PDB file of C-alpha atoms in Angstrom:
ATOM      1  CA  MET L   1       7.322 -36.319   9.281  1.00  0.00           C
ATOM      2  CA  LYS L   2       6.891 -33.818  12.121  1.00  0.00           C
ATOM      3  CA  LYS L   3       9.806 -31.691  10.894  1.00  0.00           C
ATOM      4  CA  SER L   4       8.335 -31.668   7.392  1.00  0.00           C
ATOM      5  CA  LEU L   5       4.928 -30.567   8.687  1.00  0.00           C
ATOM      6  CA  ILE L   6       6.551 -27.790  10.732  1.00  0.00           C
ATOM      7  CA  VAL L   7       8.312 -26.517   7.585  1.00  0.00           C
ATOM      8  CA  ILE L   8       5.094 -26.686   5.554  1.00  0.00           C
ATOM      9  CA  PHE L   9       2.900 -24.898   8.083  1.00  0.00           C
ATOM     10  CA  SER L  10       5.569 -22.268   8.866  1.00  0.00           C
ATOM     11  CA  VAL L  11       5.983 -21.306   5.216  1.00  0.00           C
ATOM     12  CA  ILE L  12       2.217 -21.228   4.638  1.00  0.00           C
ATOM     13  CA  LEU L  13       1.741 -19.035   7.732  1.00  0.00           C
ATOM     14  CA  ILE L  14       4.409 -16.531   6.628  1.00  0.00           C
ATOM     15  CA  ASP L  15       3.056 -16.530   3.073  1.00  0.00           C
ATOM     16  CA  GLN L  16      -0.535 -15.910   4.112  1.00  0.00           C
ATOM     17  CA  ILE L  17       0.348 -13.231   6.677  1.00  0.00           C
ATOM     18  CA  SER L  18       2.311 -11.319   4.024  1.00  0.00           C
ATOM     19  CA  LYS L  19      -0.557 -11.588   1.552  1.00  0.00           C
ATOM     20  CA  PHE L  20      -3.183 -10.481   4.084  1.00  0.00           C
ATOM     21  CA  LEU L  21      -1.064  -7.459   5.032  1.00  0.00           C
ATOM     22  CA  VAL L  22      -0.657  -6.431   1.414  1.00  0.00           C
ATOM     23  CA  LYS L  23      -4.250  -7.120   0.435  1.00  0.00           C
ATOM     24  CA  LEU L  24      -5.725  -5.176   3.345  1.00  0.00           C
ATOM     25  CA  ASN L  25      -3.296  -2.242   3.392  1.00  0.00           C
ATOM     26  CA  MET L  26      -2.253  -1.552  -0.205  1.00  0.00           C
ATOM     27  CA  THR L  27      -4.112  -0.533  -3.344  1.00  0.00           C
ATOM     28  CA  LEU L  28      -3.516  -2.377  -6.590  1.00  0.00           C
ATOM     29  CA  SER L  29      -0.142  -1.455  -8.161  1.00  0.00           C
ATOM     30  CA  GLU L  30       0.899   0.506  -5.057  1.00  0.00           C
ATOM     31  CA  CYS L  31       4.655   0.337  -4.572  1.00  0.00           C
ATOM     32  CA  ILE L  32       6.633   0.650  -1.338  1.00  0.00           C
ATOM     33  CA  PRO L  33      10.437   0.983  -1.691  1.00  0.00           C
ATOM     34  CA  VAL L  34      12.244  -1.249   0.807  1.00  0.00           C
ATOM     35  CA  PHE L  35      15.890  -1.203  -0.240  1.00  0.00           C
ATOM     36  CA  GLY L  36      16.632   1.628  -2.632  1.00  0.00           C
ATOM     37  CA  LYS L  37      15.551   0.846  -6.179  1.00  0.00           C
ATOM     38  CA  TRP L  38      16.535  -2.799  -5.886  1.00  0.00           C
ATOM     39  CA  PHE L  39      13.764  -4.188  -3.663  1.00  0.00           C
ATOM     40  CA  ASN L  40      10.151  -3.029  -3.626  1.00  0.00           C
ATOM     41  CA  ILE L  41       6.827  -4.258  -2.317  1.00  0.00           C
ATOM     42  CA  LEU L  42       4.639  -3.905  -5.400  1.00  0.00           C
ATOM     43  CA  PHE L  43       1.102  -5.217  -5.122  1.00  0.00           C
ATOM     44  CA  ILE L  44      -0.319  -7.041  -8.131  1.00  0.00           C
ATOM     45  CA  GLU L  45      -2.712  -9.945  -8.571  1.00  0.00           C
ATOM     46  CA  ASN L  46      -2.701 -12.716 -11.139  1.00  0.00           C
ATOM     47  CA  ASN L  47      -4.953 -15.595 -12.085  1.00  0.00           C
ATOM     48  CA  GLY L  48      -2.766 -18.346 -10.844  1.00  0.00           C
ATOM     49  CA  MET L  49       0.670 -18.824 -12.370  1.00  0.00           C
ATOM     50  CA  ALA L  50       3.935 -18.143 -10.559  1.00  0.00           C
ATOM     51  CA  PHE L  51       6.041 -14.963 -10.637  1.00  0.00           C
ATOM     52  CA  GLY L  52       3.217 -12.780 -11.934  1.00  0.00           C
ATOM     53  CA  TRP L  53       2.678 -14.849 -15.084  1.00  0.00           C
ATOM     54  CA  GLU L  54      -0.956 -15.541 -15.842  1.00  0.00           C
ATOM     55  CA  ILE L  55      -3.140 -18.159 -17.442  1.00  0.00           C
ATOM     56  CA  SER L  56      -6.461 -17.523 -19.148  1.00  0.00           C
ATOM     57  CA  GLU L  57      -8.966 -15.550 -17.072  1.00  0.00           C
ATOM     58  CA  SER L  58     -11.665 -18.091 -17.965  1.00  0.00           C
ATOM     59  CA  ILE L  59     -13.337 -20.073 -15.191  1.00  0.00           C
ATOM     60  CA  TRP L  60     -12.232 -23.342 -16.779  1.00  0.00           C
ATOM     61  CA  GLY L  61      -8.630 -22.163 -16.952  1.00  0.00           C
ATOM     62  CA  LYS L  62      -8.565 -21.478 -13.224  1.00  0.00           C
ATOM     63  CA  LEU L  63     -10.326 -24.750 -12.406  1.00  0.00           C
ATOM     64  CA  ILE L  64      -7.896 -26.760 -14.486  1.00  0.00           C
ATOM     65  CA  LEU L  65      -4.881 -25.047 -12.926  1.00  0.00           C
ATOM     66  CA  GLY L  66      -6.343 -25.512  -9.440  1.00  0.00           C
ATOM     67  CA  ALA L  67      -7.043 -29.196 -10.045  1.00  0.00           C
ATOM     68  CA  PHE L  68      -3.537 -29.712 -11.405  1.00  0.00           C
ATOM     69  CA  ARG L  69      -1.979 -28.046  -8.359  1.00  0.00           C
ATOM     70  CA  ILE L  70      -4.068 -30.075  -5.936  1.00  0.00           C
ATOM     71  CA  ALA L  71      -3.180 -33.321  -7.713  1.00  0.00           C
ATOM     72  CA  ALA L  72       0.526 -32.390  -7.664  1.00  0.00           C
ATOM     73  CA  VAL L  73       0.385 -31.612  -3.930  1.00  0.00           C
ATOM     74  CA  ILE L  74      -1.334 -34.943  -3.196  1.00  0.00           C
ATOM     75  CA  LEU L  75       1.352 -36.844  -5.117  1.00  0.00           C
ATOM     76  CA  LEU L  76       4.104 -34.929  -3.329  1.00  0.00           C
ATOM     77  CA  PHE L  77       2.488 -35.651   0.053  1.00  0.00           C
ATOM     78  CA  ILE L  78       2.403 -39.360  -0.800  1.00  0.00           C
ATOM     79  CA  LEU L  79       6.079 -39.220  -1.774  1.00  0.00           C
ATOM     80  CA  LEU L  80       6.907 -37.285   1.393  1.00  0.00           C
ATOM     81  CA  LYS L  81       5.133 -39.859   3.568  1.00  0.00           C
ATOM     82  CA  LYS L  82       6.865 -42.792   1.890  1.00  0.00           C
ATOM     83  CA  LEU L  83      10.277 -41.168   2.202  1.00  0.00           C
ATOM     84  CA  SER L  84       9.600 -40.226   5.835  1.00  0.00           C
ATOM     85  CA  ASP L  85       9.022 -43.881   6.640  1.00  0.00           C
ATOM     86  CA  LYS L  86      12.488 -44.721   5.329  1.00  0.00           C
ATOM     87  CA  ASP L  87      15.774 -44.106   7.104  1.00  0.00           C
ATOM     88  CA  ILE L  88      16.983 -41.122   5.048  1.00  0.00           C
ATOM     89  CA  SER L  89      18.365 -37.698   5.933  1.00  0.00           C
ATOM     90  CA  PHE L  90      16.026 -34.731   6.372  1.00  0.00           C
ATOM     91  CA  GLY L  91      17.573 -32.889   3.405  1.00  0.00           C
ATOM     92  CA  PRO L  92      15.380 -34.303   0.619  1.00  0.00           C
ATOM     93  CA  LEU L  93      12.308 -34.086   2.849  1.00  0.00           C
ATOM     94  CA  PHE L  94      13.079 -30.424   3.501  1.00  0.00           C
ATOM     95  CA  GLY L  95      13.195 -29.636  -0.209  1.00  0.00           C
ATOM     96  CA  ILE L  96       9.944 -31.475  -0.913  1.00  0.00           C
ATOM     97  CA  SER L  97       8.285 -29.772   2.062  1.00  0.00           C
ATOM     98  CA  LEU L  98       9.203 -26.336   0.681  1.00  0.00           C
ATOM     99  CA  ILE L  99       7.644 -27.201  -2.688  1.00  0.00           C
ATOM    100  CA  ILE L 100       4.480 -28.516  -1.051  1.00  0.00           C
ATOM    101  CA  ALA L 101       4.186 -25.421   1.165  1.00  0.00           C
ATOM    102  CA  GLY L 102       4.583 -23.072  -1.787  1.00  0.00           C
ATOM    103  CA  ALA L 103       2.001 -24.891  -3.862  1.00  0.00           C
ATOM    104  CA  LEU L 104      -0.478 -24.912  -0.971  1.00  0.00           C
ATOM    105  CA  GLY L 105       0.085 -21.211  -0.332  1.00  0.00           C
ATOM    106  CA  ASN L 106      -1.043 -20.302  -3.836  1.00  0.00           C
ATOM    107  CA  ILE L 107      -3.831 -22.896  -3.808  1.00  0.00           C
ATOM    108  CA  ILE L 108      -5.298 -21.153  -0.763  1.00  0.00           C
ATOM    109  CA  ASP L 109      -5.391 -17.849  -2.683  1.00  0.00           C
ATOM    110  CA  GLY L 110      -7.196 -19.368  -5.623  1.00  0.00           C
ATOM    111  CA  MET L 111      -9.657 -21.318  -3.491  1.00  0.00           C
ATOM    112  CA  PHE L 112     -10.717 -18.751  -0.911  1.00  0.00           C
ATOM    113  CA  TYR L 113      -9.529 -15.186  -1.614  1.00  0.00           C
ATOM    114  CA  GLY L 114     -12.364 -14.485  -4.037  1.00  0.00           C
ATOM    115  CA  MET L 115     -14.859 -15.462  -1.332  1.00  0.00           C
ATOM    116  CA  ILE L 116     -13.385 -13.642   1.666  1.00  0.00           C
ATOM    117  CA  PHE L 117     -12.033 -10.405   0.150  1.00  0.00           C
ATOM    118  CA  SER L 118     -13.623  -7.539  -1.733  1.00  0.00           C
ATOM    119  CA  GLU L 119     -11.883  -6.612  -4.974  1.00  0.00           C
ATOM    120  CA  SER L 120      -8.662  -4.618  -4.764  1.00  0.00           C
ATOM    121  CA  THR L 121      -8.619  -1.535  -7.020  1.00  0.00           C
ATOM    122  CA  PHE L 122      -6.190   1.253  -7.893  1.00  0.00           C
ATOM    123  CA  TYR L 123      -8.045   3.498  -5.421  1.00  0.00           C
ATOM    124  CA  ASN L 124      -9.323   1.251  -2.613  1.00  0.00           C
ATOM    125  CA  THR L 125      -7.839  -1.475  -0.472  1.00  0.00           C
ATOM    126  CA  ALA L 126      -9.667  -4.762  -0.083  1.00  0.00           C
ATOM    127  CA  VAL L 127     -12.030  -5.525   2.796  1.00  0.00           C
ATOM    128  CA  LEU L 128     -12.047  -8.851   4.620  1.00  0.00           C
ATOM    129  CA  PHE L 129     -15.474 -10.549   4.665  1.00  0.00           C
ATOM    130  CA  PRO L 130     -17.300  -7.666   2.911  1.00  0.00           C
ATOM    131  CA  GLU L 131     -21.065  -7.297   3.026  1.00  0.00           C
ATOM    132  CA  GLY L 132     -22.563  -8.974   0.008  1.00  0.00           C
ATOM    133  CA  GLY L 133     -19.714 -11.435  -0.368  1.00  0.00           C
ATOM    134  CA  GLY L 134     -16.342 -11.419  -2.079  1.00  0.00           C
ATOM    135  CA  TYR L 135     -15.304 -10.568  -5.599  1.00  0.00           C
ATOM    136  CA  ALA L 136     -15.421 -14.142  -6.962  1.00  0.00           C
ATOM    137  CA  GLY L 137     -16.541 -17.696  -6.207  1.00  0.00           C
ATOM    138  CA  PHE L 138     -14.781 -20.793  -4.924  1.00  0.00           C
ATOM    139  CA  MET L 139     -11.570 -21.591  -6.853  1.00  0.00           C
ATOM    140  CA  GLN L 140     -11.868 -18.255  -8.700  1.00  0.00           C
ATOM    141  CA  GLY L 141      -9.655 -16.100  -6.485  1.00  0.00           C
ATOM    142  CA  LYS L 142      -6.539 -14.280  -7.654  1.00  0.00           C
ATOM    143  CA  VAL L 143      -3.051 -14.929  -6.344  1.00  0.00           C
ATOM    144  CA  VAL L 144      -1.426 -12.028  -4.488  1.00  0.00           C
ATOM    145  CA  ASP L 145       2.133 -11.106  -5.536  1.00  0.00           C
ATOM    146  CA  MET L 146       4.293  -8.402  -4.008  1.00  0.00           C
ATOM    147  CA  LEU L 147       8.044  -9.083  -4.050  1.00  0.00           C
ATOM    148  CA  TYR L 148       9.804  -7.112  -6.779  1.00  0.00           C
ATOM    149  CA  PHE L 149      13.571  -6.988  -7.352  1.00  0.00           C
ATOM    150  CA  PRO L 150      14.396  -4.717 -10.345  1.00  0.00           C
ATOM    151  CA  LEU L 151      18.120  -5.032  -9.714  1.00  0.00           C
ATOM    152  CA  PHE L 152      19.238  -3.070 -12.762  1.00  0.00           C
ATOM    153  CA  THR L 153      18.314  -2.085 -16.308  1.00  0.00           C
ATOM    154  CA  PHE L 154      20.351  -3.323 -19.256  1.00  0.00           C
ATOM    155  CA  PRO L 155      22.112  -0.565 -21.257  1.00  0.00           C
ATOM    156  CA  GLN L 156      20.405   0.277 -24.522  1.00  0.00           C
ATOM    157  CA  TRP L 157      23.337  -1.092 -26.543  1.00  0.00           C
ATOM    158  CA  VAL L 158      22.883  -4.654 -25.200  1.00  0.00           C
ATOM    159  CA  PRO L 159      21.348  -6.822 -27.984  1.00  0.00           C
ATOM    160  CA  LEU L 160      17.798  -8.104 -27.321  1.00  0.00           C
ATOM    161  CA  PHE L 161      17.779  -6.900 -23.693  1.00  0.00           C
ATOM    162  CA  GLY L 162      18.650  -3.233 -24.118  1.00  0.00           C
ATOM    163  CA  GLY L 163      16.524  -1.014 -21.873  1.00  0.00           C
ATOM    164  CA  LYS L 164      14.874  -3.976 -20.155  1.00  0.00           C
ATOM    165  CA  ILE L 165      14.910  -4.722 -16.436  1.00  0.00           C
ATOM    166  CA  PHE L 166      17.221  -7.580 -15.440  1.00  0.00           C
ATOM    167  CA  PHE L 167      14.632  -9.316 -13.250  1.00  0.00           C
ATOM    168  CA  SER L 168      11.087  -8.114 -13.789  1.00  0.00           C
ATOM    169  CA  PRO L 169       8.836 -10.880 -12.351  1.00  0.00           C
ATOM    170  CA  ILE L 170       6.796 -10.025  -9.244  1.00  0.00           C
ATOM    171  CA  PHE L 171       6.283 -12.966  -6.908  1.00  0.00           C
ATOM    172  CA  ASN L 172       5.342 -14.018  -3.366  1.00  0.00           C
ATOM    173  CA  ILE L 173       6.670 -16.152  -0.506  1.00  0.00           C
ATOM    174  CA  ALA L 174       4.965 -19.250  -1.907  1.00  0.00           C
ATOM    175  CA  ASP L 175       6.677 -18.840  -5.275  1.00  0.00           C
ATOM    176  CA  SER L 176      10.007 -18.387  -3.482  1.00  0.00           C
ATOM    177  CA  SER L 177       9.428 -21.544  -1.477  1.00  0.00           C
ATOM    178  CA  ILE L 178       8.769 -23.603  -4.604  1.00  0.00           C
ATOM    179  CA  THR L 179      11.841 -22.214  -6.354  1.00  0.00           C
ATOM    180  CA  ILE L 180      14.162 -22.605  -3.345  1.00  0.00           C
ATOM    181  CA  GLY L 181      12.890 -26.138  -2.689  1.00  0.00           C
ATOM    182  CA  THR L 182      13.416 -27.167  -6.306  1.00  0.00           C
ATOM    183  CA  LEU L 183      16.914 -25.657  -6.558  1.00  0.00           C
ATOM    184  CA  TYR L 184      17.855 -27.127  -3.178  1.00  0.00           C
ATOM    185  CA  LEU L 185      16.910 -30.633  -4.331  1.00  0.00           C
ATOM    186  CA  ILE L 186      18.708 -30.284  -7.661  1.00  0.00           C
ATOM    187  CA  ILE L 187      21.915 -28.816  -6.234  1.00  0.00           C
ATOM    188  CA  PHE L 188      22.304 -30.761  -3.003  1.00  0.00           C
ATOM    189  CA  HIS L 189      20.292 -33.944  -3.610  1.00  0.00           C
ATOM    190  CA  GLY L 190      20.458 -34.489  -7.358  1.00  0.00           C
ATOM    191  CA  LYS L 191      21.701 -38.077  -6.949  1.00  0.00           C
ATOM    192  CA  PHE L 192      18.834 -38.831  -4.598  1.00  0.00           C
ATOM    193  CA  ILE L 193      16.295 -37.510  -7.118  1.00  0.00           C
ATOM    194  CA  LEU L 194      17.800 -39.605  -9.929  1.00  0.00           C
ATOM    195  CA  HIS L 195      17.836 -42.674  -7.673  1.00  0.00           C
ATOM    196  CA  THR L 196      14.188 -42.122  -6.727  1.00  0.00           C
ATOM    197  CA  ILE L 197      13.179 -41.725 -10.386  1.00  0.00           C
ATOM    198  CA  ASP L 198      15.070 -44.904 -11.294  1.00  0.00           C
ATOM    199  CA  SER L 199      13.380 -46.805  -8.470  1.00  0.00           C
ATOM    200  CA  ILE L 200       9.927 -45.691  -9.607  1.00  0.00           C
ATOM    201  CA  SER L 201      10.750 -46.649 -13.220  1.00  0.00           C
ATOM    202  CA  GLU L 202      11.981 -50.079 -12.136  1.00  0.00           C
ATOM    203  CA  LYS L 203       8.839 -50.728 -10.102  1.00  0.00           C
ATOM    204  CA  LYS L 204       6.626 -49.743 -13.028  1.00  0.00           C
ATOM    205  CA  GLN L 205       8.619 -52.013 -15.320  1.00  0.00           C
ATOM    206  CA  GLU L 206       8.299 -54.928 -12.887  1.00  0.00           C
ATOM    207  CA  GLN L 207       4.550 -54.359 -12.599  1.00  0.00           C
ATOM    208  CA  GLN L 208       4.237 -54.276 -16.384  1.00  0.00           C
ATOM    209  CA  GLU L 209       6.184 -57.530 -16.706  1.00  0.00           C
ATOM    210  CA  LEU L 210       3.928 -59.206 -14.135  1.00  0.00           C
ATOM    211  CA  LYS L 211       0.855 -58.084 -16.057  1.00  0.00           C
ATOM    212  CA  ASN L 212       2.302 -59.438 -19.321  1.00  0.00           C
ATOM    213  CA  GLU L 213       2.881 -62.809 -17.655  1.00  0.00           C
TER     214      GLU L 213
END
């Protein structure tokens, strides 16, 4: 379990440091080229979904998404603890830890950023702990995204995608952690996932049979 916690806290720390640096030093939509035209730091904010995709700006939409994320993290923590108590390799635990870390990273944004930061604009950077309070209440903060990889643009003659950027989403370290963790589990531990799902299904079936008796 210690290794898993180290992974979780390390990813969260890197994620939050990157977001603080962007939030406090860049204006909204400011772009800093890093590697030619293929990798940029482009500051945007969204209301909670991954890779720059948004949900409704309503208070209830954010609360529902926040509650769903928290519930998912709790369930994953329970699974992580149960698996840690068993004699299994660290591989599956590593993948689950990455997913938990990514989810927590974005949960922190939604929970607290509206309370501790002033609003970012196209002309002014945000201020940490501004006089008069932040730009929103608890669970109403926006998620900070900044990683942008517009690798290439499709030629105009390509059907459906002509003139469009190959990879247009803008995301953060937390999003990356969730994606990498998920792909890692599927590619390298797919059998383990299927076995775990089967075990859970069998236990539920046994419990249902006992109730019916």
